[in-house]
Coordinates of N, CA and C in Angstrom, one line a residue:
M97 N 70.4 147.3 68.4 CA 69.4 148.3 68.2 C 69.4 148.7 66.7
A98 N 68.2 148.8 66.1 CA 68.1 149.1 64.7 C 68.4 150.6 64.5
T99 N 69.0 150.9 63.4 CA 69.3 152.3 63.1 C 68.3 152.8 62.1
A100 N 68.3 154.1 61.8 CA 67.4 154.7 60.9 C 67.6 154.2 59.5
P101 N 66.6 154.2 58.7 CA 66.7 153.8 57.3 C 67.7 154.7 56.5
K102 N 68.4 154.1 55.6 CA 69.3 154.9 54.7 C 68.6 155.3 53.4
S103 N 69.2 156.3 52.8 CA 68.7 156.8 51.5 C 67.2 157.2 51.6
E104 N 66.8 157.7 52.7 CA 65.5 158.3 52.9 C 65.6 159.6 53.6
V105 N 64.7 160.5 53.3 CA 64.6 161.8 54.0 C 64.1 161.5 55.4
L106 N 64.8 162.0 56.4 CA 64.4 161.8 57.8 C 64.0 163.1 58.5
L107 N 62.8 163.2 59.1 CA 62.5 164.3 59.9 C 62.9 164.0 61.3
M108 N 64.1 164.4 61.7 CA 64.7 164.0 63.0 C 63.8 164.1 64.2
T109 N 63.1 165.3 64.3 CA 62.3 165.5 65.5 C 61.2 164.5 65.7
D110 N 60.8 163.8 64.6 CA 59.8 162.8 64.7 C 60.3 161.4 65.0
L111 N 61.6 161.2 65.0 CA 62.1 159.9 65.2 C 62.2 159.5 66.7
A112 N 62.0 160.4 67.6 CA 62.0 160.1 69.1 C 61.0 161.0 69.7
S113 N 60.1 160.4 70.5 CA 59.0 161.2 71.2 C 59.4 161.5 72.6
Y114 N 58.9 162.6 73.1 CA 59.0 162.9 74.5 C 58.2 161.9 75.3
Q115 N 58.8 161.5 76.5 CA 58.0 160.7 77.4 C 58.2 161.3 78.8
E116 N 57.1 161.4 79.5 CA 57.1 162.1 80.8 C 58.1 161.5 81.8
G117 N 58.9 162.3 82.4 CA 59.9 161.9 83.3 C 61.0 161.0 82.8
S118 N 61.3 161.1 81.5 CA 62.2 160.1 80.9 C 63.2 160.8 79.9
V119 N 64.2 160.1 79.6 CA 65.1 160.4 78.5 C 65.0 159.3 77.5
V120 N 64.6 159.6 76.2 CA 64.4 158.6 75.2 C 65.6 158.7 74.2
S121 N 66.1 157.6 73.7 CA 67.2 157.7 72.7 C 66.9 156.8 71.6
R122 N 67.4 157.2 70.4 CA 67.2 156.3 69.2 C 68.5 156.5 68.4
Q123 N 69.1 155.3 68.2 CA 70.4 155.3 67.4 C 70.0 155.6 65.9
I124 N 70.7 156.6 65.3 CA 70.5 156.9 63.9 C 71.4 156.1 63.0
T125 N 72.7 156.1 63.4 CA 73.6 155.2 62.7 C 74.8 154.9 63.6
K126 N 75.4 153.8 63.4 CA 76.5 153.3 64.2 C 77.6 152.7 63.3
E127 N 78.8 153.2 63.4 CA 79.9 152.7 62.6 C 81.1 152.6 63.5
E128 N 82.1 152.0 63.0 CA 83.4 151.8 63.8 C 83.9 153.2 64.2
A129 N 83.8 154.2 63.3 CA 84.4 155.5 63.5 C 83.6 156.3 64.5
G130 N 82.4 156.0 64.8 CA 81.5 156.7 65.7 C 80.1 156.4 65.5
N131 N 79.2 157.3 66.1 CA 77.8 157.0 66.0 C 77.0 158.3 66.1
I132 N 75.8 158.3 65.7 CA 74.8 159.4 65.8 C 73.6 158.9 66.5
T133 N 73.2 159.6 67.6 CA 72.0 159.2 68.4 C 71.1 160.4 68.6
L134 N 69.8 160.2 68.5 CA 68.8 161.2 68.7 C 68.3 161.0 70.2
F135 N 68.2 162.1 70.9 CA 67.7 162.0 72.3 C 66.5 163.0 72.4
A136 N 65.5 162.6 73.3 CA 64.4 163.4 73.6 C 64.4 163.4 75.2
F137 N 64.6 164.6 75.8 CA 64.6 164.7 77.3 C 63.3 165.4 77.7
D138 N 62.7 164.9 78.7 CA 61.6 165.6 79.4 C 62.2 166.7 80.2
E139 N 61.4 167.8 80.4 CA 61.9 168.9 81.2 C 62.5 168.4 82.6
G140 N 63.6 168.9 83.0 CA 64.3 168.6 84.2 C 65.1 167.3 84.2
Q141 N 65.0 166.5 83.2 CA 65.8 165.3 83.1 C 67.2 165.6 82.8
E142 N 68.2 164.8 83.2 CA 69.6 165.1 83.0 C 70.4 163.9 82.8
L143 N 71.6 164.1 82.3 CA 72.7 163.1 82.2 C 73.7 163.6 83.2
S144 N 74.0 162.8 84.2 CA 75.0 163.3 85.2 C 76.4 163.4 84.6
E145 N 77.3 164.0 85.3 CA 78.6 164.3 84.8 C 79.4 163.0 84.5
H146 N 80.0 163.0 83.3 CA 80.7 161.8 82.9 C 81.8 162.2 81.9
T147 N 82.6 161.4 81.4 CA 83.6 161.7 80.4 C 83.4 160.6 79.2
A148 N 83.9 161.0 78.1 CA 83.9 160.1 76.9 C 85.3 160.2 76.3
P149 N 85.7 159.1 75.7 CA 87.1 159.1 75.1 C 87.1 159.7 73.7
Y150 N 86.0 160.4 73.3 CA 86.0 161.0 71.9 C 85.2 162.3 72.0
D151 N 85.5 163.1 71.0 CA 84.7 164.4 70.9 C 83.2 164.1 70.6
A152 N 82.3 164.9 71.1 CA 80.9 164.7 70.9 C 80.3 166.0 70.6
L153 N 79.6 166.1 69.5 CA 78.8 167.2 69.0 C 77.4 167.1 69.5
V154 N 76.9 168.1 70.2 CA 75.5 168.2 70.6 C 74.9 169.3 69.7
H155 N 73.8 168.9 69.0 CA 73.1 169.8 68.1 C 71.6 169.8 68.6
V156 N 71.2 170.9 69.2 CA 69.8 171.0 69.7 C 68.8 171.2 68.6
L157 N 67.8 170.3 68.5 CA 66.8 170.3 67.4 C 65.5 171.0 67.9
D158 N 65.3 171.0 69.2 CA 64.1 171.5 69.8 C 64.3 171.8 71.3
G159 N 63.8 172.9 71.8 CA 63.9 173.2 73.2 C 65.2 173.8 73.7
E160 N 65.4 173.6 75.0 CA 66.6 174.3 75.6 C 67.3 173.4 76.6
V161 N 68.6 173.4 76.7 CA 69.4 172.5 77.5 C 70.5 173.3 78.1
E162 N 70.9 173.0 79.3 CA 72.2 173.5 79.9 C 73.2 172.4 79.8
V163 N 74.3 172.7 79.1 CA 75.4 171.7 78.9 C 76.6 172.3 79.8
R164 N 77.1 171.4 80.7 CA 78.3 171.8 81.5 C 79.5 171.0 81.0
I165 N 80.5 171.8 80.7 CA 81.8 171.1 80.2 C 82.9 171.6 81.2
S166 N 83.5 170.7 81.9 CA 84.5 171.0 82.9 C 84.0 172.1 83.8
G167 N 82.7 172.0 84.2 CA 82.1 172.8 85.2 C 81.6 174.1 84.7
K168 N 81.9 174.5 83.4 CA 81.4 175.7 82.8 C 80.0 175.5 82.1
P169 N 79.0 176.3 82.5 CA 77.7 176.1 81.9 C 77.5 176.8 80.5
F170 N 76.8 176.2 79.6 CA 76.4 176.7 78.3 C 75.0 176.5 78.1
N171 N 74.2 177.5 77.8 CA 72.8 177.4 77.6 C 72.6 177.3 76.0
L172 N 72.0 176.2 75.6 CA 71.8 176.0 74.2 C 70.3 176.0 73.9
K173 N 69.9 176.5 72.8 CA 68.5 176.5 72.3 C 68.4 175.9 70.9
T174 N 67.2 175.7 70.5 CA 66.9 175.2 69.1 C 67.9 175.8 68.1
G175 N 68.6 174.9 67.4 CA 69.5 175.3 66.4 C 71.0 175.5 66.8
D176 N 71.2 175.6 68.1 CA 72.6 175.7 68.7 C 73.3 174.4 68.7
A177 N 74.6 174.5 68.7 CA 75.4 173.3 68.8 C 76.7 173.6 69.6
I178 N 77.3 172.5 70.2 CA 78.5 172.7 70.9 C 79.3 171.4 70.8
I179 N 80.6 171.5 70.8 CA 81.4 170.2 70.8 C 82.0 170.0 72.2
M180 N 81.7 168.9 72.8 CA 82.2 168.5 74.1 C 83.5 167.7 73.8
P181 N 84.7 168.3 74.3 CA 86.0 167.7 74.0 C 86.1 166.3 74.6
A182 N 86.8 165.4 74.0 CA 87.1 164.1 74.5 C 87.8 164.3 75.9
N183 N 87.4 163.4 76.8 CA 88.0 163.3 78.1 C 87.7 164.4 79.1
D184 N 86.9 165.5 78.7 CA 86.5 166.5 79.6 C 85.2 166.1 80.2
P185 N 85.1 166.3 81.5 CA 83.8 166.0 82.2 C 82.7 166.9 81.7
H186 N 81.5 166.3 81.4 CA 80.4 167.0 80.9 C 79.1 166.4 81.5
A187 N 78.0 167.3 81.5 CA 76.7 166.9 81.9 C 75.7 167.7 81.2
L188 N 74.5 167.2 81.1 CA 73.4 167.9 80.4 C 72.1 167.9 81.3
K189 N 71.4 169.0 81.3 CA 70.1 169.1 82.0 C 69.1 169.9 81.2
A190 N 67.9 169.3 81.0 CA 66.9 169.9 80.2 C 66.3 171.0 80.9
V191 N 66.4 172.2 80.4 CA 65.8 173.4 80.9 C 64.3 173.4 80.6
T192 N 64.0 173.0 79.3 CA 62.7 172.7 78.9 C 62.8 171.3 78.2
K193 N 61.6 170.7 77.8 CA 61.8 169.5 77.0 C 62.7 169.9 75.8
F194 N 63.6 168.9 75.5 CA 64.4 169.2 74.3 C 64.9 167.9 73.6
K195 N 65.2 168.1 72.4 CA 65.7 167.0 71.5 C 67.1 167.4 71.0
M196 N 68.0 166.5 71.0 CA 69.3 166.7 70.5 C 69.8 165.6 69.6
L197 N 70.6 165.9 68.7 CA 71.4 164.9 67.9 C 72.8 164.9 68.5
L198 N 73.2 163.8 68.9 CA 74.6 163.6 69.5 C 75.4 162.8 68.5
T199 N 76.5 163.5 68.0 CA 77.4 162.8 67.1 C 78.7 162.6 67.8
M200 N 79.2 161.3 67.9 CA 80.4 161.0 68.6 C 81.4 160.5 67.5
I201 N 82.6 161.0 67.5 CA 83.6 160.6 66.6 C 84.8 160.0 67.3
R202 N 85.2 158.8 67.0 CA 86.3 158.2 67.7 C 87.6 158.7 67.1
K203 N 88.6 158.9 67.9 CA 89.9 159.3 67.5 C 90.8 158.2 67.2

């Protein structure tokens, strides 16, 4: 998958478009130490509960999402961010259409 161009100003919210009934993703950068991915979720779309072996930062660029970490719900809106700890079960559900930047760092 191609990553976003380097040494250019990027308007993140324009790099992935909403699609009805879907979750769209675009890899921004990928390195051995981790990666950054932009997601666009249609309202009601979700990622079911899962774990990851590294910390993951969710930064909401547009809209609203419910993030559950180890069963505890967090409501995030445009501009909010949260770190999902490595190996803790987590899930996301779009309260409204929303876009997020997901940064994952390997330990």
